[in-house]
XYZ file of C-alpha atoms in Angstrom:
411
model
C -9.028 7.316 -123.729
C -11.351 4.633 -123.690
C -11.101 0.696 -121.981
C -13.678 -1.855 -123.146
C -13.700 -4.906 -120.091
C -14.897 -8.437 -122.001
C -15.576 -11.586 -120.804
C -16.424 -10.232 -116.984
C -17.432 -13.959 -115.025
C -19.234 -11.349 -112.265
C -20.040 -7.667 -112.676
C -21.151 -6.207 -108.831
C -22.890 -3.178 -107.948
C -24.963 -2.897 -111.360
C -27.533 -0.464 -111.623
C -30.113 0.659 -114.172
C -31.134 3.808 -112.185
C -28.782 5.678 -110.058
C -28.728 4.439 -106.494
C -27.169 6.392 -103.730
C -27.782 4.454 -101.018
C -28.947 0.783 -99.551
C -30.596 0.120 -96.121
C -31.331 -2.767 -93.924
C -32.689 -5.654 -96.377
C -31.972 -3.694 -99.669
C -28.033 -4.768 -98.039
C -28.865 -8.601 -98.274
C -29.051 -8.084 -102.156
C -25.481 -7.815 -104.245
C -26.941 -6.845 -108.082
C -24.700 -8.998 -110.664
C -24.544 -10.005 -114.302
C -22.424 -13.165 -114.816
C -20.369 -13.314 -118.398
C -20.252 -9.631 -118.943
C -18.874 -6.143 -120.315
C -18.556 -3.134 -119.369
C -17.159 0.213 -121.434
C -15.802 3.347 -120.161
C -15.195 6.119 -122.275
C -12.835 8.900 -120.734
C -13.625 8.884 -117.048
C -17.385 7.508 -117.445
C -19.142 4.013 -117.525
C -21.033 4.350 -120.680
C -22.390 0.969 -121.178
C -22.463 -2.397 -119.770
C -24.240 -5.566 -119.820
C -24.084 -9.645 -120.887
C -21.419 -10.649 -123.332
C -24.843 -12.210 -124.972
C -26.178 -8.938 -125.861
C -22.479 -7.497 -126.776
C -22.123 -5.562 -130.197
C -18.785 -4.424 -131.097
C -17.696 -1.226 -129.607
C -13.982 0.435 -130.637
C -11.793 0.943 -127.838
C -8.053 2.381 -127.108
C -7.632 -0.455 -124.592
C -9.431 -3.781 -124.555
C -9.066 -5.862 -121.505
C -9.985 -9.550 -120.887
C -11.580 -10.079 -117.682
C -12.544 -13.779 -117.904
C -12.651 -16.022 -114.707
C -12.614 -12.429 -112.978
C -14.607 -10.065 -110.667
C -15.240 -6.626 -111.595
C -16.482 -3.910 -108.988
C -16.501 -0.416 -107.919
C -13.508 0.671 -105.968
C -13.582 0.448 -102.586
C -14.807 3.948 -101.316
C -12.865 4.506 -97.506
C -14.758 7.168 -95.966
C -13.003 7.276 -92.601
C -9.444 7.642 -92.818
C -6.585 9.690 -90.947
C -3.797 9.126 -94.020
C -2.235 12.724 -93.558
C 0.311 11.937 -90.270
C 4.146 11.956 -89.253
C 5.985 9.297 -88.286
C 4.556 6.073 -86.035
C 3.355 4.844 -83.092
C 5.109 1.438 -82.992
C 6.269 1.942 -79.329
C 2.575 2.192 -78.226
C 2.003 -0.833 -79.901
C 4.512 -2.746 -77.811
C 3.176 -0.723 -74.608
C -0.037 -2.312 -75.455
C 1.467 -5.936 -75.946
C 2.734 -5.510 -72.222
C -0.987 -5.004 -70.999
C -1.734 -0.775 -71.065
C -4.410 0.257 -72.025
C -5.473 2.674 -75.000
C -6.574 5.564 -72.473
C -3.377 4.769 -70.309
C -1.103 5.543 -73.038
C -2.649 8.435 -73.611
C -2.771 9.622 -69.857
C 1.404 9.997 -70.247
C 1.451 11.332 -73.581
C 1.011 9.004 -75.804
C -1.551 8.749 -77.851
C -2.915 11.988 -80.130
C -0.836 14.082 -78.367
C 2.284 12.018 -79.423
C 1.384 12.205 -83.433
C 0.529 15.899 -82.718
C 3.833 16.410 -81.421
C 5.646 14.692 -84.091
C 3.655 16.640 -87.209
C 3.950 20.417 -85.321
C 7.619 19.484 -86.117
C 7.697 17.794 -89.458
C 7.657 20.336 -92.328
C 5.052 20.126 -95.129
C 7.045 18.740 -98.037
C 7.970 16.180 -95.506
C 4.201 15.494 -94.446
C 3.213 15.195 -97.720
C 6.157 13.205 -99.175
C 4.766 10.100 -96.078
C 0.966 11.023 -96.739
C 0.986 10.204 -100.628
C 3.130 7.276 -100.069
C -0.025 5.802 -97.887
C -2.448 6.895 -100.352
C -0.713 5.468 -103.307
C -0.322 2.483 -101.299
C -4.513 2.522 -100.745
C -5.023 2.806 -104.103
C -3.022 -0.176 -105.086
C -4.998 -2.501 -102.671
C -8.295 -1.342 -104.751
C -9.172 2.201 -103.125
C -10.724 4.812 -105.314
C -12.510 7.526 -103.044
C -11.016 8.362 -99.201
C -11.891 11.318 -97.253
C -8.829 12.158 -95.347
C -9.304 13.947 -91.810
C -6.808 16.426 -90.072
C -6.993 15.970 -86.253
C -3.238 15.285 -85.329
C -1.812 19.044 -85.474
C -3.526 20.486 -82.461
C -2.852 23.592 -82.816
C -4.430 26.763 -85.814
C -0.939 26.193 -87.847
C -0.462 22.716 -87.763
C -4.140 22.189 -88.800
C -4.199 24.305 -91.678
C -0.645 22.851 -92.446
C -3.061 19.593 -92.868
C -5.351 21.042 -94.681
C -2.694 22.603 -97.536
C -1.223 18.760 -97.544
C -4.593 17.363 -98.149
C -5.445 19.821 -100.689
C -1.926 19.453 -102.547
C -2.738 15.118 -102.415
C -6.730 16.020 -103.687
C -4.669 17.496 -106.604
C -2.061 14.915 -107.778
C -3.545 12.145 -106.995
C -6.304 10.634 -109.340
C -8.102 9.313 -106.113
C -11.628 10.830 -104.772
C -10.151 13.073 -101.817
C -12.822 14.197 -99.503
C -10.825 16.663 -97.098
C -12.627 16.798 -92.890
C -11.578 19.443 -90.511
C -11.080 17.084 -87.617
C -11.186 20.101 -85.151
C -11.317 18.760 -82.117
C -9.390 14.780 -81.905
C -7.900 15.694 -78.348
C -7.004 18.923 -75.765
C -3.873 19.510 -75.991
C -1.585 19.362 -72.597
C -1.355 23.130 -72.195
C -5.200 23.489 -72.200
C -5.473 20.234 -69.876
C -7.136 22.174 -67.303
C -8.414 25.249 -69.386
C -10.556 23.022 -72.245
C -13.211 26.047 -72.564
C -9.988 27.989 -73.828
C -9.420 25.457 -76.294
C -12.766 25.060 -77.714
C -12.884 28.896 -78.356
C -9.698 28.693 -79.617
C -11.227 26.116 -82.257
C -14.542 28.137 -82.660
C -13.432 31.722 -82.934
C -10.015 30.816 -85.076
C -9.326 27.543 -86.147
C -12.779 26.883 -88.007
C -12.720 30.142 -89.656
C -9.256 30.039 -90.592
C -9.499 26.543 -92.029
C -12.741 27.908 -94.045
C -10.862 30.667 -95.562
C -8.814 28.050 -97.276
C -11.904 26.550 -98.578
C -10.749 23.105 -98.373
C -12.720 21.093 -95.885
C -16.184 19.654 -96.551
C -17.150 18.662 -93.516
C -16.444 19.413 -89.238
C -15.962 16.187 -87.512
C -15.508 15.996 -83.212
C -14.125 13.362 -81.295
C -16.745 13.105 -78.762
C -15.582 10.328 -76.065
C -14.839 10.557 -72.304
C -11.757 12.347 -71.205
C -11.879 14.256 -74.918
C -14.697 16.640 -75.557
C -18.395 16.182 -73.805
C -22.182 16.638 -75.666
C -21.949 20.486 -74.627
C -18.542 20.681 -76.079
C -19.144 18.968 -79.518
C -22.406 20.486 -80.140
C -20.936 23.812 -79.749
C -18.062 22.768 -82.201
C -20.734 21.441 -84.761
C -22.659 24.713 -84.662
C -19.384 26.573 -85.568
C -18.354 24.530 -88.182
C -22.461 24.714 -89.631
C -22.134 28.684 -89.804
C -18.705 28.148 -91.994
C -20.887 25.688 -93.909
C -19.196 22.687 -92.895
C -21.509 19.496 -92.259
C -20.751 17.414 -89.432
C -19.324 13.756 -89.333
C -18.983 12.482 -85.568
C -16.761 10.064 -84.305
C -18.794 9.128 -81.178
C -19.174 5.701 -78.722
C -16.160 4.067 -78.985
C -15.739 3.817 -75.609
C -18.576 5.041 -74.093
C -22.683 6.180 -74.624
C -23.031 9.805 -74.342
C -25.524 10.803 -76.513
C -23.260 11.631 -79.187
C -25.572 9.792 -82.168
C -28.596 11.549 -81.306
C -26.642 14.590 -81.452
C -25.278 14.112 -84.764
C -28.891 13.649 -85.966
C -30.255 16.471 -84.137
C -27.272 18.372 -86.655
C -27.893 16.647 -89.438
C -24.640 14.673 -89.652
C -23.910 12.837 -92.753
C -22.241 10.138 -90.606
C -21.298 8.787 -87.057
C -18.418 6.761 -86.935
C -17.047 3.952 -84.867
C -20.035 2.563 -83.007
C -17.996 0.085 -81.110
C -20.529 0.587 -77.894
C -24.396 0.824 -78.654
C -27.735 0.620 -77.372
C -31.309 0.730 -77.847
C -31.789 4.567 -78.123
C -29.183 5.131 -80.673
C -30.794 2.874 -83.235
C -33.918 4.343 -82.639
C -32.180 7.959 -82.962
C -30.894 6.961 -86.609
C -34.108 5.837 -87.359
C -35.888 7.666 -90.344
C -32.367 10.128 -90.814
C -30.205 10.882 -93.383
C -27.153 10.094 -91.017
C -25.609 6.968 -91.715
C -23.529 4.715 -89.348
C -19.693 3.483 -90.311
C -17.901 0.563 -88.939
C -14.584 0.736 -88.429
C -13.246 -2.984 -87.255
C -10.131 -2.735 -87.740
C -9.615 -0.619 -84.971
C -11.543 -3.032 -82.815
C -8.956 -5.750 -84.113
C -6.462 -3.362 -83.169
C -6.655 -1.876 -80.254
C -9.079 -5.646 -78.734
C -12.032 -3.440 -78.335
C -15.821 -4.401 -78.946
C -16.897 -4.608 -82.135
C -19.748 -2.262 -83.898
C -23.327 -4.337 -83.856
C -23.537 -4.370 -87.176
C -26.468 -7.052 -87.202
C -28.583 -4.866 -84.959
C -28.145 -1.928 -87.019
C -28.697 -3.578 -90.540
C -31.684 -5.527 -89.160
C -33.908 -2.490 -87.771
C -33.473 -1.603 -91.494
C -30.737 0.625 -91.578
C -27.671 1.502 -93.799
C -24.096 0.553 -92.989
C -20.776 1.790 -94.128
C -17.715 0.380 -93.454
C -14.021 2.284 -93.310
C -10.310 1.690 -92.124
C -9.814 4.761 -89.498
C -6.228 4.248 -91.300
C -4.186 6.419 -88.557
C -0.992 5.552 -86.669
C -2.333 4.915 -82.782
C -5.725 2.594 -83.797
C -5.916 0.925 -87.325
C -2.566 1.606 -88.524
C -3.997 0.151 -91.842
C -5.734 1.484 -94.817
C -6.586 -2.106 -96.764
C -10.447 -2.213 -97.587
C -9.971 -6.148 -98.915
C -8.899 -6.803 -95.514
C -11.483 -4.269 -93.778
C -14.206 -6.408 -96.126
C -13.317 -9.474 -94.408
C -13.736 -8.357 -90.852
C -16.862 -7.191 -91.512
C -17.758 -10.643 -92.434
C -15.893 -12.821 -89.877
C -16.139 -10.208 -86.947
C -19.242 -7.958 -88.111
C -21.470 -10.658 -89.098
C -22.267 -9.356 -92.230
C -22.627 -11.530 -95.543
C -20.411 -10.804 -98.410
C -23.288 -8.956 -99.784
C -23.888 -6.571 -97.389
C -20.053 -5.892 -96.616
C -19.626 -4.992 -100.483
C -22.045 -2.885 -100.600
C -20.950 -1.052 -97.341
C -17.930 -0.846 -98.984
C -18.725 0.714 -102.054
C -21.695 2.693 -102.307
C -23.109 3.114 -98.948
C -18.968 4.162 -98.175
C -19.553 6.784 -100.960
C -22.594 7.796 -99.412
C -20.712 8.512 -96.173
C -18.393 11.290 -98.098
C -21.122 12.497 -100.460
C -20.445 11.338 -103.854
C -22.775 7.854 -104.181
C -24.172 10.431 -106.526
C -20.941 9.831 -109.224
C -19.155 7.136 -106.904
C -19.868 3.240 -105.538
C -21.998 1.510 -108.118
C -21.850 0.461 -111.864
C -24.592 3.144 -113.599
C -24.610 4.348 -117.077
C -22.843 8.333 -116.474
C -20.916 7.380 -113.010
C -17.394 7.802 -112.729
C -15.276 4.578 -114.150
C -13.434 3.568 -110.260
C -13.193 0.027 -110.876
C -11.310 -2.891 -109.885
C -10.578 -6.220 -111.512
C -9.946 -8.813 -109.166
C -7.491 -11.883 -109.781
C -9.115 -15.158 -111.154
C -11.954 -16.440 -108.661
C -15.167 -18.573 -108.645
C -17.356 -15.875 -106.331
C -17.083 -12.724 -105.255
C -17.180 -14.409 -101.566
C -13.569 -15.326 -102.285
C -12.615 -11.707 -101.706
C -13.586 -11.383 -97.842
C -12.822 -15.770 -97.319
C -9.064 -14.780 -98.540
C -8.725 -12.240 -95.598
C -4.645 -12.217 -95.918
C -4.372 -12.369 -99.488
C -4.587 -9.279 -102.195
C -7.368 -9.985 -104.757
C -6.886 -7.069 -106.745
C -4.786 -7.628 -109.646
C -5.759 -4.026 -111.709
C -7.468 -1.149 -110.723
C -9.010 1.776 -112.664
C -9.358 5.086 -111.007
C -11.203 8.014 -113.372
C -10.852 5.388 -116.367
C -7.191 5.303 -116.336
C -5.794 1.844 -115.541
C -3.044 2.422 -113.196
């Protein structure tokens, strides 16, 4: 099947050489061609350029794009799609002035999702978990890595993992599967948290690597969770089973969790609502990049990342959802694209390309993924009638996405 695109008013993210990532002033810059095409043939962008330069090309579908925006997907590299039920209550205890860590100090929190998955079936937990994801991909998202994190215990991990695999099959999305080993100590280890972190090390990890789903060993290293000492000897566990970390790390407070995640050659450290001096210096001259995740700083009224500081000592960005049920109980990027720009500080320019192929980077794929190259995948999206591209993040409550192609099938 192939889909010729005519008559494009702006075509983003266009690349004659392959480009995997874009740091620090290389962000500022949003490559364009006004008035043009773009062909895909099967699942591939073959050929694009100005409607001047055009030649006839045969196609199965044709579509005209004119007065519209065409981009790459919207790659969400920091998601938690695979839960049970909600946390609406929560939200109202919140409303009525407790705190995040408070509801979590009488069972709320992690330990409420974990409860409510151990005892959902997996038919069930998939049946909710593709409903979000087809619901993602609607709003414009073509690549997500989905993290586990919310069973808590060997079975209802791997029960994750099996759900995540079964939705990286049906689904025509990117799925980038994260064994989320350690999210939170469960209340029988409360006082015994060495117990659990062997449990994780000795059984979980290799367990979950026998299934040979996860790419990647992720921590949530945070007061009151799990300490330096305890996610560095979680990381080394999940290195032997060939699983590369991902951290989430200062959201509340400064440990030392970024320098960490360098030290182990993390591909990324997420969240980054609290940061200082020594962290940017830390990501300085690694391959680790930092993600913003703002809307759970709308959510849950916490700091947001520094997103200036880190883009102008010349580093790259990313920006994701954390879609999950306790913090950012939403997955839409448009939305997540605006924040960046009214609450990040970022330019439209620099919160596209965080969201496309500096997010790809974050999963591994900006290889195949996030920008318009001869021989990428064809994950595009074709936006409603606009004059700019700046009306996608200036509309923060509307949907601009009127179609969206994932592996060159327009859904």
């Amino acid at each position: 099947m192939s889909t010729l695109i005519l008559n494009i008013k702006q075509l983003l993210q266009t690349h004659e050489s392959n480009i995997i990532i874009l740091k620090g002033e290389e962000m500022k810059t949003l490559s364009m061609i006004e008035n043009a095409y773009v062909y895909i043939d099967h699942d591939t962008i073959i050929e694009y350029g100005k409607m001047e330069d055009y030649r006839p090309i045969e196609a199965d579908n044709v579509i005209d794009a004119t007065g519209k925006i065409v981009l790459p997907s919207w790659c969400d590299s920091h998601t938690h799609v695979v839960y049970a039920g909600d946390r609406t209550s929560e939200f109202v205890d919140r409303i009525n002035g407790l705190s995040y860590e408070e509801i979590a100090n009488k069972g709320g929190g992690i330990l409420n999702s974990a409860k409510v998955l151990q005892d959902t079936s997996e038919d069930e937990l998939y049946d909710q978990s593709i409903k979000r994801l087809n619901e993602l991909i609607a709003m414009g998202t073509g690549a997500v890595e989905i993290k586990t994190g919310y069973g808590l215990t060997v079975e209802a991990e791997l029960k994750m993992l099996r759900v995540i695999k079964r939705i990286k099959q049906e689904s025509l999305a990117v799925i980038i599967p994260t064994l989320l080993a350690a999210h939170a100590i469960p209340a029988q280890f409360k006082s015994k948290k060495q117990d659990y972190i062997k449990l994780i090390t000795e059984k979980l990890i290799p367990e979950a690597a026998d299934l040979n789903i996860a790419h990647f060993i992720d921590v949530f290293c945070e007061e009151g969770y799990f300490d330096i000492e305890d996610t560095e000897a979680i990381l080394k566990a999940g290195k032997a089973f060939n699983l590369q970390p991902k951290i989430h790390v200062n959201q509340f407070n400064i440990l030392g969790g970024i320098a960490l995640g360098v030290k182990h050659n993390a591909l990324s450290v997420d969240h980054l609502e609290e940061l200082n001096d020594k962290d940017i210096e830390a990501l300085k001259g690694s391959d680790t990049i930092p993600v913003a995740l703002p809307g759970c700083s709308y959510f849950l009224s916490i700091p947001y990342t520094q997103a200036r500081k880190i883009i102008d000592a010349g580093l790259p960005l990313a920006i994701a959802t954390d879609y999950n049920p306790g913090s950012a109980p939403s997955g839409n990027m448009n939305f997540i694209v605006s924040s960046a720009c009214v609450k990040l500080k970022m330019t439209p320019e620099e919160a596209i390309n965080a969201a496309t192929v500096n997010g790809a980077y974050a999963m591994g794929i900006s290889n195949m993924y996030g920008s318009i190259t001869r021989g990428k995948k064809a994950n595009l999206l074709i936006t409603k009638p606009m004059n700019h591209y700046s009306e996608i993040p200036y509309a923060f409550a509307h949907n601009p996405i009127e179609q969206v192609i994932i592996n060159g099938q327009l859904l």
